[in-house]
Coordinates of C-alpha atoms in Angstrom, one line a residue:
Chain A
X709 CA -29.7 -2.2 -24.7
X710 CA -27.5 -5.0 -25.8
X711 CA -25.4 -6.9 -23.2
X712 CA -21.6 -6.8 -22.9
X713 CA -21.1 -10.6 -24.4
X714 CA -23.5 -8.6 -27.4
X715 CA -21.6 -5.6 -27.8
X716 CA -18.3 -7.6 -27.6
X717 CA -19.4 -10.0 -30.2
X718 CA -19.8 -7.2 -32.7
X719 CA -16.6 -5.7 -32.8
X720 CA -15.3 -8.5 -32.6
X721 CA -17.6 -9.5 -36.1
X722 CA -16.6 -6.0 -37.3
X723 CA -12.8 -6.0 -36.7
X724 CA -11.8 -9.3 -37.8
X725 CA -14.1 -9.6 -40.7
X726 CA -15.8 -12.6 -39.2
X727 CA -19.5 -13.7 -39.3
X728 CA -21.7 -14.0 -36.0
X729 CA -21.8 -17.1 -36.2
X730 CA -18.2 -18.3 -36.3
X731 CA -17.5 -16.2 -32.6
X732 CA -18.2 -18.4 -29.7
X733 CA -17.2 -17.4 -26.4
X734 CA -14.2 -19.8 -26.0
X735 CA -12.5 -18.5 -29.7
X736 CA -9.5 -17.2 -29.4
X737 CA -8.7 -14.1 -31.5
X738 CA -5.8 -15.6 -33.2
X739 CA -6.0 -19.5 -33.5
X740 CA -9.6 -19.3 -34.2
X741 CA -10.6 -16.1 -35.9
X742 CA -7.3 -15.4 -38.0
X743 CA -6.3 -12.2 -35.9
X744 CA -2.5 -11.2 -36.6
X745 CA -0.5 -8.8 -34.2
X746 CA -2.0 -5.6 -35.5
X747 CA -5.5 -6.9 -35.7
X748 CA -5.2 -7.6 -32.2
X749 CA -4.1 -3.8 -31.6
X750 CA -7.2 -2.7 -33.1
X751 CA -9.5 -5.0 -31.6
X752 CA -8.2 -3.4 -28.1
X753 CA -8.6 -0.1 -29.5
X754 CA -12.4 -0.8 -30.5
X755 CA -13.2 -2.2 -27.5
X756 CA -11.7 0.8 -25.8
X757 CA -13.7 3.6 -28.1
X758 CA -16.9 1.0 -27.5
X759 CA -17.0 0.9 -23.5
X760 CA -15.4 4.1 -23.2
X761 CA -12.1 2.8 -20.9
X762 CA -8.8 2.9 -21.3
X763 CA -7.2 -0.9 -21.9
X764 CA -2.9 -0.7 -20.5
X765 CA -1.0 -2.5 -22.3
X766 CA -0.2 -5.5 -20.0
X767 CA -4.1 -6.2 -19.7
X768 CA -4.5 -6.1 -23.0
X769 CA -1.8 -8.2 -24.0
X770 CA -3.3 -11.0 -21.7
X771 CA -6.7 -10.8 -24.0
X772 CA -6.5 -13.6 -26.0
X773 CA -10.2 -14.8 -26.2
X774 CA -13.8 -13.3 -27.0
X775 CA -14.5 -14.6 -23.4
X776 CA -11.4 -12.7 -22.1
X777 CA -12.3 -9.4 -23.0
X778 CA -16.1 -9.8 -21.9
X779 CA -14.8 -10.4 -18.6
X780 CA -12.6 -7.7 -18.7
X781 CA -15.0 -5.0 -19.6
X782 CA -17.3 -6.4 -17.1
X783 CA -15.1 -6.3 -14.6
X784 CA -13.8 -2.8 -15.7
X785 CA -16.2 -0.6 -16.5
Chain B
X806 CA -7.8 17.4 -57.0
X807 CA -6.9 13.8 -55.2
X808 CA -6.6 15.1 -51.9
X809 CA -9.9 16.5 -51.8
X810 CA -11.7 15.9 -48.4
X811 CA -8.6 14.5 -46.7
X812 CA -6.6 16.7 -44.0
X813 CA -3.1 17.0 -43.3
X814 CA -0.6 17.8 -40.9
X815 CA 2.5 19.2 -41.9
X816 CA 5.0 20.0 -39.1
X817 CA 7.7 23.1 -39.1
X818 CA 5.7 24.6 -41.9
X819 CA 6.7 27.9 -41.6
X820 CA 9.0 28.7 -43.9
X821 CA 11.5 27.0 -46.3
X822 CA 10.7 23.2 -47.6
X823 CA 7.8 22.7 -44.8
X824 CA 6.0 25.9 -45.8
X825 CA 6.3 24.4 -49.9
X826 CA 4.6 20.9 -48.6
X827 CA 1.7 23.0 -46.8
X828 CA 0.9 24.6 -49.6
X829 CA 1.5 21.7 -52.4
X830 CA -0.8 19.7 -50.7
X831 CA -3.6 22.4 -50.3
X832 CA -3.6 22.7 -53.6
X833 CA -4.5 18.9 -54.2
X834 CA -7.2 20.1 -52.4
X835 CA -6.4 19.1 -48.4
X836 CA -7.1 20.5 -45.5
X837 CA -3.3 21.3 -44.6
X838 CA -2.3 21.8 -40.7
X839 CA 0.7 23.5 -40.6
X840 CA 2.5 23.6 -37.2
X841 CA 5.1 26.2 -36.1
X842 CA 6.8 26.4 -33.0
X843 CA 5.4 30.0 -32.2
X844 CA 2.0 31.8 -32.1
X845 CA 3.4 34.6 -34.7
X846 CA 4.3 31.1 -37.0
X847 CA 1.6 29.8 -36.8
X848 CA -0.5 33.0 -37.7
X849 CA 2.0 33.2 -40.8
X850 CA 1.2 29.7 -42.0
X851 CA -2.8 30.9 -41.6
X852 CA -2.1 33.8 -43.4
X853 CA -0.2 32.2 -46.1
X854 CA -2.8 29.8 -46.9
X855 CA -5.4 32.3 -47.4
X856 CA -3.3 34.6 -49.3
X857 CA -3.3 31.5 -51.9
X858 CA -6.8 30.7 -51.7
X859 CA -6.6 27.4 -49.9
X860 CA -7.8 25.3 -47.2
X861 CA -5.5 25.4 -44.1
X862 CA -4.2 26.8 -41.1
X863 CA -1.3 27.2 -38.6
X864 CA -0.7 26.0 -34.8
X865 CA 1.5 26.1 -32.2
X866 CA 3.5 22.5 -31.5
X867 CA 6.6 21.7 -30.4
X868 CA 7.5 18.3 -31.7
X869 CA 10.2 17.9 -29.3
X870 CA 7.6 18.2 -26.4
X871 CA 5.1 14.6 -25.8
X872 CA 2.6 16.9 -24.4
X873 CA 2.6 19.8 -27.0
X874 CA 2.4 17.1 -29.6
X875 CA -0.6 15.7 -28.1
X876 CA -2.6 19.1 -27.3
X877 CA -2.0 20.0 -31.1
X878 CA -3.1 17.3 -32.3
X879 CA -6.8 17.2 -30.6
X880 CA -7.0 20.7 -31.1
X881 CA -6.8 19.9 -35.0
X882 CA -8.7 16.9 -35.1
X883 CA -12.0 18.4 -32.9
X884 CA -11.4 21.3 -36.1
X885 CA -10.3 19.3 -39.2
X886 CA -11.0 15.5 -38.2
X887 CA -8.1 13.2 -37.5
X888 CA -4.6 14.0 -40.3
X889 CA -4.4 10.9 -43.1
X890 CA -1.6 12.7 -44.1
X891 CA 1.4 13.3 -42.1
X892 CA 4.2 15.1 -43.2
X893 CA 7.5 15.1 -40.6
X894 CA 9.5 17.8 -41.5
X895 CA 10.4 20.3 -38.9
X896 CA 14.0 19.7 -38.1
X897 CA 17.1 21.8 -36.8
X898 CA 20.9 21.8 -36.9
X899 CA 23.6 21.6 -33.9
X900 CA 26.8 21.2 -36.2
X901 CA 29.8 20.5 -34.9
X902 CA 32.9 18.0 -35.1
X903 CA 32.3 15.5 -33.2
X904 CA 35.1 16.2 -30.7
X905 CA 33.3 19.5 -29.7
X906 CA 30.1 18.3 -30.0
X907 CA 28.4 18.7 -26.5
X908 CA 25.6 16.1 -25.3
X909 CA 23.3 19.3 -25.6
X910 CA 23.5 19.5 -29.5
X911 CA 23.3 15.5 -29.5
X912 CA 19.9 15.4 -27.1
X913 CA 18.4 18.2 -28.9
X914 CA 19.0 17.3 -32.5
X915 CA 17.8 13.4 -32.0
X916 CA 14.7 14.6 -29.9
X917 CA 13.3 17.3 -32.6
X918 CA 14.3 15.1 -35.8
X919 CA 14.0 11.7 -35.0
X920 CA 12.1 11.1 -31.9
X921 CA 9.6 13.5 -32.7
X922 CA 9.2 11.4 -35.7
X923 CA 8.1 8.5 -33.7
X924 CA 5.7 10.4 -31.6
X925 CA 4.0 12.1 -34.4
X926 CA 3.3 8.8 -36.3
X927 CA 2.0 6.9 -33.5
X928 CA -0.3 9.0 -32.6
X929 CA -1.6 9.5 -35.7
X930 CA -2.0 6.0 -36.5
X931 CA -4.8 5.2 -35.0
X932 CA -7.1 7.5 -37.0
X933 CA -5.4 6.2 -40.4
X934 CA -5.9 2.6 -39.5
X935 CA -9.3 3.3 -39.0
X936 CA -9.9 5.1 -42.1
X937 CA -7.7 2.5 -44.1
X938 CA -5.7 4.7 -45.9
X939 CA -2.2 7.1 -44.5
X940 CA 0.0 8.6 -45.6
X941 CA 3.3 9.4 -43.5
X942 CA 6.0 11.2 -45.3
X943 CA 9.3 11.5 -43.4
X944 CA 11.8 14.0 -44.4
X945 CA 15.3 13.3 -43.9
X946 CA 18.0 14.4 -45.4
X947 CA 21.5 13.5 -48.3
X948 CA 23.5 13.7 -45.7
X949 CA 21.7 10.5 -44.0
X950 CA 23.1 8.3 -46.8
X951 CA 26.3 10.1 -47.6
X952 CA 27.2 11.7 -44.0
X953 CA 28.6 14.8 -43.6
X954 CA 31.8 16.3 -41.6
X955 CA 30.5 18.4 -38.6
X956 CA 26.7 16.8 -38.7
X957 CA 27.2 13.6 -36.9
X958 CA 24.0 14.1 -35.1
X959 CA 22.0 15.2 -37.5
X960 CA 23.0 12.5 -40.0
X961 CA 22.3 9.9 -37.4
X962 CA 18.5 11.1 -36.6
X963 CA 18.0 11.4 -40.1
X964 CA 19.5 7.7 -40.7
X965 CA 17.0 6.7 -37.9
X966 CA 13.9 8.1 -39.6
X967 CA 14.9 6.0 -42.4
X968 CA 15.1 3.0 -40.7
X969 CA 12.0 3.7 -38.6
X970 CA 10.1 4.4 -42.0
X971 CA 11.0 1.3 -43.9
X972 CA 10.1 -0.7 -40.5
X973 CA 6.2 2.0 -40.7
X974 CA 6.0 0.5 -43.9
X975 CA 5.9 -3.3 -43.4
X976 CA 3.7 -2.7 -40.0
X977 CA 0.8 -1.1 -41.8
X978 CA 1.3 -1.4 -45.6
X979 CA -2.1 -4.6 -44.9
X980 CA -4.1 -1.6 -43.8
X981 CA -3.4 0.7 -46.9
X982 CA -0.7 3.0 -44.8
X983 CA 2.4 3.7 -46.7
X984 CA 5.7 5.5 -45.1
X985 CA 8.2 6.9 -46.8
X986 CA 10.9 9.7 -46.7
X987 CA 11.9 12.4 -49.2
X988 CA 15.3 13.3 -49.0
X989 CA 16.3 16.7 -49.8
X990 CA 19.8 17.4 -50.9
X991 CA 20.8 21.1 -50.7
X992 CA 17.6 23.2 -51.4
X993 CA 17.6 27.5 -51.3
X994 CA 16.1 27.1 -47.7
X995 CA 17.0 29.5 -44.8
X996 CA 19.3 26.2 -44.0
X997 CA 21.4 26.8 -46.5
X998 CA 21.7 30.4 -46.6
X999 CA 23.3 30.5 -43.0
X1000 CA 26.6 29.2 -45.3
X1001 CA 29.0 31.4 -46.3
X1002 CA 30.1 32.0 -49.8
X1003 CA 33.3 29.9 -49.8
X1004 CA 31.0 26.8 -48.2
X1005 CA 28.4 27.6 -51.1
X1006 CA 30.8 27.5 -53.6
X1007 CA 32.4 24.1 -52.8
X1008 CA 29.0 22.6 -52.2
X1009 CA 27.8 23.6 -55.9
X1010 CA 31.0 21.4 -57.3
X1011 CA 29.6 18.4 -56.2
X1012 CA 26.3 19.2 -57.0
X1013 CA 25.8 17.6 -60.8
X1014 CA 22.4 20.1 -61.7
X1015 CA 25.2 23.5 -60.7
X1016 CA 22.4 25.0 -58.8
X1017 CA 20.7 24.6 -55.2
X1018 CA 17.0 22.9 -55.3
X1019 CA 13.9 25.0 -54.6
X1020 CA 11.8 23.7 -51.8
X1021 CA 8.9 23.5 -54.3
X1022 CA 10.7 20.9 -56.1
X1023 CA 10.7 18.1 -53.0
X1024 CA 7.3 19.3 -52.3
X1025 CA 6.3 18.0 -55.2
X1026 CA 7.9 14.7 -54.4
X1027 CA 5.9 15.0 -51.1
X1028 CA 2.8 15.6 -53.1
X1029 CA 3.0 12.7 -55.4
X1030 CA 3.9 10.3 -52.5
X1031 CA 0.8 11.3 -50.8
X1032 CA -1.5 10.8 -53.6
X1033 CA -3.9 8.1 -54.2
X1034 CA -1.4 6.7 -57.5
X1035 CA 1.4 6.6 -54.9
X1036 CA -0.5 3.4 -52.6
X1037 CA 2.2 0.8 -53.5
X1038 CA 4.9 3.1 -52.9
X1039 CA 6.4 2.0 -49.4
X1040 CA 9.4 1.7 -47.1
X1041 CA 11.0 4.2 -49.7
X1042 CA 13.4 6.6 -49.8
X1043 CA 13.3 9.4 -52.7
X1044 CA 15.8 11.4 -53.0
X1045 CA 15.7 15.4 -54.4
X1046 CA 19.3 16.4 -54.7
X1047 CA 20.3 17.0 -58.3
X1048 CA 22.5 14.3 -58.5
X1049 CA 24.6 14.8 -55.9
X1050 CA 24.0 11.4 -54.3
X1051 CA 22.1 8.5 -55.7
X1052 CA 22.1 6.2 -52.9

C-alpha cells in the first residue's frame, strides 16, 4: 500500500503533466508546477475521487502546495 | 456515425425541437437521454427511440428542481456512463407586458431556462473534463437578440444563456469542451401553434423563408455542433430562423 505523500504525488504527476521528479514536497501547484485556475479545480477533484472525501470549497482554495494537500488528507480522512 | 460510443443528455425531449435533437443525435450513433418532466414523457421519449431503431431512453427531471437534476443525472450515468454531450433545451413561456407581468412568471421563466442551464452544465462538467472532450449546446431563442413585446422574461433568460455560454467557452475550450447555443427562430413546435391565426400571419411577414422552421432543421445545427468537425466552434451563437434575424 502506498503512503499518502505517494498517492498524492501521483495525481499530482498525473494532473499537471509533471514528472516525479520535478514534485518536491514544498512545490506549489502554481508557481512551481505551471497549474492555472482550472487545473487547480481538477487537482481537488482527483484528490477527492482518490481518498474518497469530500474537499469544501474554502479548504481547498487554501491548498496551494503538494505538502498542503498531504496534510490535509492526512488529517481528513 | 461520429457519435458512436458517446452518450447524451438532452433535456425537455418530449416533443417539439427537444424530441428532433434526441433523435438527430441517436442517429450519429449516441446514447441519447432524453428527460421529460413526467413518468408518461419519459416512457414516450423511450418509446420513440425504439420505434426508430436507436439507442436511448427517457427520464423523469425537473430542471427547475437542484435535487431532481441531481437524482437524474446519477441514475443515467450508473446506466449510460457520465453525458459528453449536453443539450439544454427544455424551456417554457410566461408572456406578458411587462406591466402585468407578476414576479411568478418572472421566477419561473428564469429558473427553468436559464438557471437550470447553469446547473445542468456544472454538473456535468466534471465527467467531460475528465474525458477531455464536451459538448454543451444551449438553446436560446431570436427573440434573445431581437426582443420581443410581451416576453421580457423569457428574452432575458435566453440573453443570459448566451452570455453564460460564451463565458463556458473560454473556461474549458484548454480541455477540448466547447459551448455554444442554437438559436431557433419560429419553428412548427407546439410553441407556436398556441398562436392564433392573425399572430401567425403577421409573424410570416417578417419571416424572409415565408414559412415556419421544422424542429429537425435546428436539430441538425445541434448535431453538427456536437460532432467531432465542430471542436473549434466555441462561445457561438447559430442562429435557425429563416432570415428573420441575423444578429
Amino acid at each position: 500500500m502506498s503512503t499518502v505523500e505517494e498517492r498524492v504525488k501521483k495525481i499530482v504527476c498525473e494532473q499537471l503533466g509533471v514528472k516525479e521528479s520535478e514534485v518536491q514536497n514544498s512545490s506549489s501547484f502554481v508557481e512551481d508546477l505551471g497549474a492555472d485556475s482550472l487545473d487547480t479545480v481538477e487537482l481537488v477533484m482527483a484528490l477527492e475521487e482518490e481518498f474518497e472525501t469530500e474537499i469544501p470549497d474554502e479548504e481547498a482554495e487554501k491548498l496551494a502546495s503538494v505538502q498542503d494537500a498531504i496534510d490535509y488528507i492526512v488529517a481528513h480522512t | 456515425m461520429s457519435l458512436e460510443g458517446k452518450t447524451a443528455l438532452v433535456t425537455g425531449a418530449t416533443r417539439g425541437i427537444g424530441k428532433a435533437i434526441a433523435r438527430a443525435l441517436a442517429e450519429q450513433g449516441a446514447e441519447v437521454v432524453g428527460t421529460a418532466t413526467t413518468a408518461d414523457g419519459a416512457e414516450s421519449i423511450s418509446a420513440a427511440l425504439k420505434e426508430a431503431g436507436l439507442k436511448g431512453y427517457g427520464i423523469v427531471m425537473n430542471v427547475a428542481d437542484p435535487e431532481s437534476i441531481e437524482a437524474g443525472l446519477k441514475a443515467m450515468t450508473e446506466k449510460s456512463g457520465a453525458p459528453v454531450i449536453l443539450v439544454n433545451n427544455a424551456g417554457i413561456t410566461r408572456d406578458n407586458l411587462l406591466m402585468r407581468l407578476k414576479d411568478d412568471d418572472w421566477t419561473s421563466v428564469l429558473e427553468t431556462n436559464l438557471s437550470s442551464v447553469y446547473r445542468t452544465s456544472k454538473a456535468v462538467l466534471r465527467g467531460m473534463a475528465k474525458a477531455r472532450w464536451g459538448r454543451i449546446i444551449n438553446i436560446s431563442s431570436v427573440v434573445a437578440g431581437m426582443g420581443n413585446p410581451g416576453q421580457g422574461n423569457y428574452c432575458a433568460a435566453k440573453a443570459g444563456v448566451e452570455g453564460f455560454t460564451r463565458s463556458l467557452a473560454k473556461e474549458m475550450s484548454n480541455r477540448g469542451i466547447t459551448a455554444n447555443c442554437v438559436a431557433p427562430g419560429f419553428i412548427d413546435t407546439d410553441m407556436t401553434r398556441k398562436l392564433d391565426d392573425k399572430q401567425r400571419e403577421a409573424m410570416l411577414e417578417v419571416i424572409p423563408a415565408g414559412r415556419l422552421g421544422e424542429p429537425e432543421e435546428v436539430a441538425a445545427v445541434v448535431a453538427f455542433l456536437a460532432s467531432e468537425p465542430a471542436g473549434y466552434v466555441t462561445g457561438e451563437t447559430i442562429h435557425v430562423n429563416g432570415g428573420m434575424y441575423m444578429g
